[in-house]
Coordinates of N, CA, C and O in Angstrom, one line a residue:
M229 N -25.6 4.3 -95.7 CA -25.5 5.3 -94.7 C -24.0 5.3 -94.2 O -23.5 4.3 -93.9
K230 N -23.5 6.5 -94.1 CA -22.1 6.6 -93.7 C -22.0 6.3 -92.2 O -22.9 6.5 -91.4
L231 N -20.8 6.0 -91.8 CA -20.5 5.6 -90.4 C -20.9 6.8 -89.5 O -21.5 6.7 -88.5
W232 N -20.5 8.0 -89.9 CA -20.8 9.2 -89.1 C -22.3 9.4 -88.9 O -22.7 9.8 -87.8
D233 N -23.0 9.2 -90.0 CA -24.5 9.3 -89.8 C -25.0 8.4 -88.8 O -25.9 8.7 -88.0
R234 N -24.6 7.1 -88.8 CA -25.0 6.2 -87.8 C -24.6 6.6 -86.4 O -25.4 6.5 -85.5
I235 N -23.4 7.0 -86.2 CA -22.9 7.5 -84.9 C -23.7 8.7 -84.5 O -24.1 8.8 -83.3
A236 N -23.9 9.7 -85.4 CA -24.5 10.9 -85.0 C -25.9 10.7 -84.6 O -26.4 11.3 -83.6
R237 N -26.6 9.8 -85.2 CA -28.0 9.5 -84.9 C -28.1 9.0 -83.4 O -28.9 9.4 -82.6
G238 N -27.2 8.1 -83.1 CA -27.2 7.5 -81.7 C -26.7 8.5 -80.7 O -27.3 8.6 -79.6
M239 N -25.8 9.3 -81.1 CA -25.2 10.3 -80.2 C -26.2 11.4 -79.8 O -26.3 11.9 -78.7
E240 N -27.0 11.8 -80.8 CA -28.0 12.9 -80.6 C -29.0 12.5 -79.6 O -29.3 13.3 -78.7
A241 N -29.5 11.3 -79.7 CA -30.4 10.8 -78.7 C -29.8 10.7 -77.3 O -30.4 11.1 -76.3
G242 N -28.6 10.3 -77.2 CA -27.9 10.2 -75.9 C -27.6 11.5 -75.3 O -27.8 11.7 -74.1
F243 N -27.2 12.5 -76.2 CA -26.9 13.8 -75.7 C -28.1 14.5 -75.1 O -28.1 15.1 -74.1
E244 N -29.2 14.4 -75.9 CA -30.4 15.0 -75.4 C -30.9 14.4 -74.1 O -31.3 15.2 -73.2
A245 N -30.8 13.1 -74.0 CA -31.2 12.5 -72.7 C -30.3 12.9 -71.6 O -30.8 13.2 -70.5
A246 N -29.0 13.1 -71.9 CA -28.1 13.5 -70.8 C -28.4 14.9 -70.4 O -28.4 15.2 -69.2
L247 N -28.7 15.8 -71.3 CA -29.0 17.2 -70.9 C -30.2 17.3 -70.1 O -30.3 18.0 -69.1
V248 N -31.2 16.5 -70.5 CA -32.5 16.5 -69.8 C -32.3 16.0 -68.3 O -32.8 16.5 -67.4
S249 N -31.4 15.0 -68.2 CA -31.2 14.4 -66.9 C -30.4 15.4 -66.0 O -30.7 15.5 -64.9
V250 N -29.4 16.1 -66.6 CA -28.7 17.1 -65.8 C -29.7 18.2 -65.3 O -29.6 18.6 -64.2
H251 N -30.6 18.6 -66.2 CA -31.5 19.6 -65.9 C -32.4 19.2 -64.7 O -32.6 19.9 -63.7
H252 N -32.9 18.0 -64.8 CA -33.8 17.5 -63.7 C -33.1 17.2 -62.4 O -33.6 17.6 -61.4
L253 N -31.9 16.7 -62.5 CA -31.2 16.4 -61.3 C -30.8 17.6 -60.5 O -30.9 17.7 -59.3
T254 N -30.3 18.6 -61.3 CA -29.9 19.8 -60.6 C -31.1 20.6 -60.0 O -30.9 21.2 -58.9
E255 N -32.2 20.6 -60.7 CA -33.4 21.2 -60.1 C -33.9 20.5 -58.8 O -34.2 21.1 -57.8
K256 N -33.9 19.2 -58.9 CA -34.3 18.4 -57.7 C -33.4 18.5 -56.5 O -33.8 18.4 -55.4
A257 N -32.1 18.7 -56.8 CA -31.1 18.8 -55.7 C -31.2 20.2 -55.0 O -30.6 20.3 -54.0
G258 N -32.0 21.1 -55.6 CA -32.2 22.4 -54.9 C -30.9 23.3 -55.0 O -30.7 24.1 -54.1
E259 N -30.1 23.1 -56.0 CA -28.9 23.9 -56.1 C -29.3 25.3 -56.5 O -30.4 25.6 -57.0
S260 N -28.4 26.2 -56.3 CA -28.6 27.6 -56.7 C -28.8 27.7 -58.2 O -28.4 26.9 -59.0
I261 N -29.5 28.8 -58.6 CA -29.8 29.0 -60.0 C -28.5 29.2 -60.8 O -28.3 28.6 -61.9
E262 N -27.5 29.9 -60.2 CA -26.2 30.1 -60.9 C -25.5 28.8 -61.1 O -24.9 28.5 -62.1
L263 N -25.5 28.0 -60.0 CA -24.8 26.7 -60.1 C -25.4 25.8 -61.1 O -24.8 25.1 -61.9
T264 N -26.8 25.8 -61.1 CA -27.5 25.0 -62.1 C -27.2 25.5 -63.5 O -27.0 24.6 -64.4
R265 N -27.2 26.8 -63.7 CA -26.9 27.3 -65.1 C -25.4 26.9 -65.5 O -25.2 26.5 -66.6
L266 N -24.5 27.0 -64.6 CA -23.1 26.6 -64.9 C -23.0 25.1 -65.3 O -22.3 24.8 -66.2
R267 N -23.7 24.3 -64.5 CA -23.6 22.8 -64.8 C -24.3 22.5 -66.2 O -23.8 21.7 -66.9
R268 N -25.3 23.2 -66.5 CA -26.0 23.0 -67.8 C -25.1 23.5 -68.9 O -24.9 22.8 -69.9
E269 N -24.4 24.6 -68.7 CA -23.5 25.2 -69.7 C -22.3 24.2 -69.9 O -21.9 24.0 -71.0
K270 N -21.8 23.7 -68.8 CA -20.7 22.7 -68.9 C -21.2 21.5 -69.7 O -20.5 21.0 -70.6
A271 N -22.3 20.9 -69.4 CA -22.9 19.8 -70.1 C -23.0 20.1 -71.6 O -22.7 19.3 -72.4
R272 N -23.5 21.3 -71.9 CA -23.7 21.7 -73.3 C -22.4 21.7 -74.0 O -22.2 21.2 -75.1
C273 N -21.4 22.3 -73.4 CA -20.0 22.4 -74.0 C -19.4 21.0 -74.1 O -18.7 20.8 -75.2
E274 N -19.6 20.2 -73.2 CA -19.1 18.8 -73.3 C -19.7 18.1 -74.4 O -19.1 17.3 -75.2
T275 N -21.0 18.3 -74.6 CA -21.7 17.7 -75.7 C -21.2 18.2 -77.1 O -20.9 17.4 -78.0
I276 N -21.0 19.5 -77.2 CA -20.4 20.0 -78.4 C -19.0 19.5 -78.7 O -18.7 19.1 -79.8
L277 N -18.2 19.4 -77.6 CA -16.9 18.9 -77.8 C -16.9 17.4 -78.2 O -16.1 17.0 -79.2
T278 N -17.7 16.6 -77.6 CA -17.8 15.2 -78.0 C -18.3 15.1 -79.5 O -17.7 14.3 -80.2
R279 N -19.2 15.9 -79.9 CA -19.7 15.8 -81.3 C -18.6 16.2 -82.2 O -18.4 15.6 -83.3
L280 N -17.8 17.3 -81.9 CA -16.7 17.7 -82.8 C -15.6 16.7 -82.9 O -15.1 16.4 -83.9
L281 N -15.3 16.1 -81.7 CA -14.3 15.0 -81.7 C -14.7 13.8 -82.6 O -13.9 13.2 -83.3
A282 N -16.0 13.4 -82.4 CA -16.5 12.3 -83.2 C -16.5 12.6 -84.7 O -16.2 11.8 -85.5
E283 N -16.9 13.9 -85.0 CA -16.9 14.3 -86.4 C -15.5 14.3 -87.0 O -15.3 13.8 -88.1
L284 N -14.6 14.8 -86.2 CA -13.2 14.9 -86.7 C -12.7 13.4 -86.9 O -12.0 13.2 -87.9
G285 N -12.9 12.6 -86.0 CA -12.5 11.2 -86.1 C -13.1 10.5 -87.3 O -12.5 9.8 -88.0
S286 N -14.4 10.8 -87.6 CA -15.1 10.3 -88.7 C -14.4 10.7 -90.0 O -14.2 10.0 -91.0
V287 N -14.1 12.0 -90.1 CA -13.5 12.6 -91.3 C -12.1 12.0 -91.5 O -11.8 11.6 -92.6
A288 N -11.4 11.9 -90.5 CA -10.0 11.3 -90.6 C -10.1 9.8 -91.0 O -9.4 9.4 -91.9
Y289 N -11.0 9.1 -90.4 CA -11.2 7.7 -90.7 C -11.6 7.5 -92.2 O -11.0 6.7 -92.9
D290 N -12.6 8.3 -92.6 CA -13.0 8.2 -94.0 C -11.9 8.5 -95.0 O -11.7 7.8 -96.0
K291 N -11.1 9.5 -94.7 CA -10.0 9.9 -95.6 C -8.9 8.8 -95.6 O -8.4 8.4 -96.6
I292 N -8.5 8.4 -94.4 CA -7.5 7.3 -94.3 C -7.9 6.0 -95.0 O -7.2 5.4 -95.7
S293 N -9.2 5.6 -94.8 CA -9.6 4.3 -95.3 C -9.9 4.4 -96.8 O -9.5 3.5 -97.6
K294 N -10.5 5.5 -97.3 CA -10.8 5.6 -98.7 C -9.5 5.8 -99.6 O -9.4 5.2 -100.7
E295 N -8.6 6.5 -99.0 CA -7.3 6.8 -99.8 C -6.2 5.8 -99.4 O -5.1 5.9 -99.9
R296 N -6.6 4.8 -98.6 CA -5.6 3.8 -98.1 C -4.3 4.4 -97.6 O -3.2 4.1 -98.1
L297 N -4.4 5.4 -96.7 CA -3.2 6.1 -96.2 C -2.6 5.3 -95.0 O -2.6 5.8 -93.9
T298 N -2.1 4.1 -95.3 CA -1.6 3.3 -94.2 C -0.4 3.9 -93.6 O -0.2 3.7 -92.4
D299 N 0.4 4.7 -94.3 CA 1.6 5.3 -93.8 C 1.2 6.3 -92.7 O 1.8 6.4 -91.6
I300 N 0.1 7.1 -92.9 CA -0.4 8.1 -92.0 C -0.9 7.4 -90.7 O -0.7 7.7 -89.6
S301 N -1.8 6.3 -91.0 CA -2.4 5.6 -89.9 C -1.3 5.0 -89.0 O -1.5 4.9 -87.8
E302 N -0.2 4.5 -89.6 CA 0.8 3.9 -88.8 C 1.6 4.9 -88.0 O 1.9 4.7 -86.9
K303 N 1.8 6.1 -88.6 CA 2.5 7.2 -87.9 C 1.7 7.7 -86.7 O 2.2 8.0 -85.7
L304 N 0.4 7.7 -86.9 CA -0.5 8.1 -85.8 C -0.8 7.0 -84.8 O -1.4 7.3 -83.8
G305 N -0.4 5.8 -85.2 CA -0.6 4.7 -84.2 C -2.1 4.3 -84.1 O -2.5 3.8 -83.1
V306 N -2.8 4.4 -85.3 CA -4.2 4.1 -85.2 C -4.6 3.0 -86.2 O -5.8 2.8 -86.5
Q307 N -3.6 2.3 -86.8 CA -3.9 1.3 -87.8 C -4.8 0.2 -87.2 O -5.7 -0.2 -87.9
D308 N -4.6 -0.2 -86.0 CA -5.4 -1.3 -85.4 C -6.9 -0.8 -85.2 O -7.8 -1.5 -85.5
K309 N -7.0 0.5 -84.8 CA -8.4 1.1 -84.7 C -9.1 1.2 -86.0 O -10.3 0.9 -86.1
I310 N -8.3 1.6 -87.1 CA -8.9 1.6 -88.4 C -9.4 0.3 -88.8 O -10.5 0.2 -89.4
M311 N -8.6 -0.8 -88.6 CA -9.0 -2.1 -89.0 C -10.3 -2.5 -88.2 O -11.2 -3.1 -88.7
E312 N -10.3 -2.2 -86.9 CA -11.4 -2.6 -86.0 C -12.7 -1.9 -86.5 O -13.8 -2.5 -86.5
I313 N -12.6 -0.6 -86.8 CA -13.7 0.1 -87.3 C -14.2 -0.5 -88.6 O -15.4 -0.7 -88.8
A314 N -13.3 -0.8 -89.5 CA -13.7 -1.4 -90.8 C -14.4 -2.7 -90.6 O -15.4 -3.0 -91.3
Q315 N -13.9 -3.5 -89.7 CA -14.5 -4.8 -89.4 C -15.9 -4.6 -88.9 O -16.9 -5.3 -89.3
N316 N -16.1 -3.7 -88.0 CA -17.4 -3.4 -87.4 C -18.4 -2.8 -88.4 O -19.6 -3.1 -88.4
E317 N -17.9 -2.0 -89.3 CA -18.7 -1.4 -90.4 C -19.2 -2.6 -91.2 O -20.4 -2.6 -91.6
A318 N -18.3 -3.5 -91.6 CA -18.7 -4.6 -92.4 C -19.8 -5.5 -91.7 O -20.8 -5.9 -92.3
I319 N -19.7 -5.7 -90.4 CA -20.7 -6.4 -89.6 C -22.0 -5.7 -89.6 O -23.1 -6.3 -89.8
I320 N -22.0 -4.4 -89.4 CA -23.2 -3.6 -89.4 C -23.9 -3.6 -90.8 O -25.1 -3.8 -90.9
T321 N -23.1 -3.5 -91.9 CA -23.7 -3.6 -93.2 C -24.3 -5.0 -93.4 O -25.4 -5.0 -94.0
E322 N -23.7 -6.0 -93.0 CA -24.3 -7.4 -93.1 C -25.6 -7.5 -92.3 O -26.6 -8.0 -92.8
I323 N -25.5 -7.0 -91.1 CA -26.7 -7.0 -90.2 C -27.9 -6.2 -90.9 O -29.0 -6.7 -90.9
D324 N -27.5 -5.0 -91.4 CA -28.6 -4.2 -92.1 C -29.2 -5.0 -93.3 O -30.4 -5.0 -93.5
K325 N -28.4 -5.7 -94.0 CA -28.9 -6.5 -95.1 C -29.8 -7.6 -94.6 O -30.9 -7.9 -95.2
R326 N -29.4 -8.3 -93.5 CA -30.2 -9.3 -92.9 C -31.6 -8.8 -92.4 O -32.6 -9.4 -92.5
I327 N -31.5 -7.6 -91.8 CA -32.7 -7.0 -91.3 C -33.6 -6.7 -92.4 O -34.9 -7.0 -92.3
G328 N -33.1 -6.1 -93.5 CA -33.9 -5.8 -94.7 C -34.6 -7.1 -95.2 O -35.7 -7.1 -95.6
K329 N -33.8 -8.2 -95.3 CA -34.3 -9.4 -95.8 C -35.4 -9.9 -94.9 O -36.5 -10.4 -95.4
E330 N -35.2 -9.9 -93.6 CA -36.3 -10.3 -92.6 C -37.5 -9.5 -92.7 O -38.6 -10.1 -92.6
L331 N -37.4 -8.2 -92.9 CA -38.6 -7.4 -93.1 C -39.3 -7.7 -94.3 O -40.6 -7.5 -94.4
K332 N -38.6 -8.1 -95.4 CA -39.3 -8.4 -96.6 C -40.1 -9.7 -96.5 O -41.1 -9.9 -97.1
D333 N -39.5 -10.6 -95.7 CA -40.2 -11.9 -95.6 C -41.3 -11.8 -94.7 O -42.3 -11.6 -94.4

């Protein structure tokens, strides 16, 4: 499973919960219908923006790491982040293997 797929799965659940929370909170606070609508629209736009930024970051990470574009990552100042992501991906992969092994036993 790609890193983006893992991130997207968790983000989707979080975004949906956040939107529901905004909906409930604004209704309970007795705000005007227009203000409630604007807050919901803002939350929706923020969710879209966060998804797009995460997707862009995932695409950039995949390209930089697969093609070993260290010169680009150094120019962007993200080499440390690339290494940290790669290390965490390796940890997640190892944990997934251990989980699979535990489930088989």
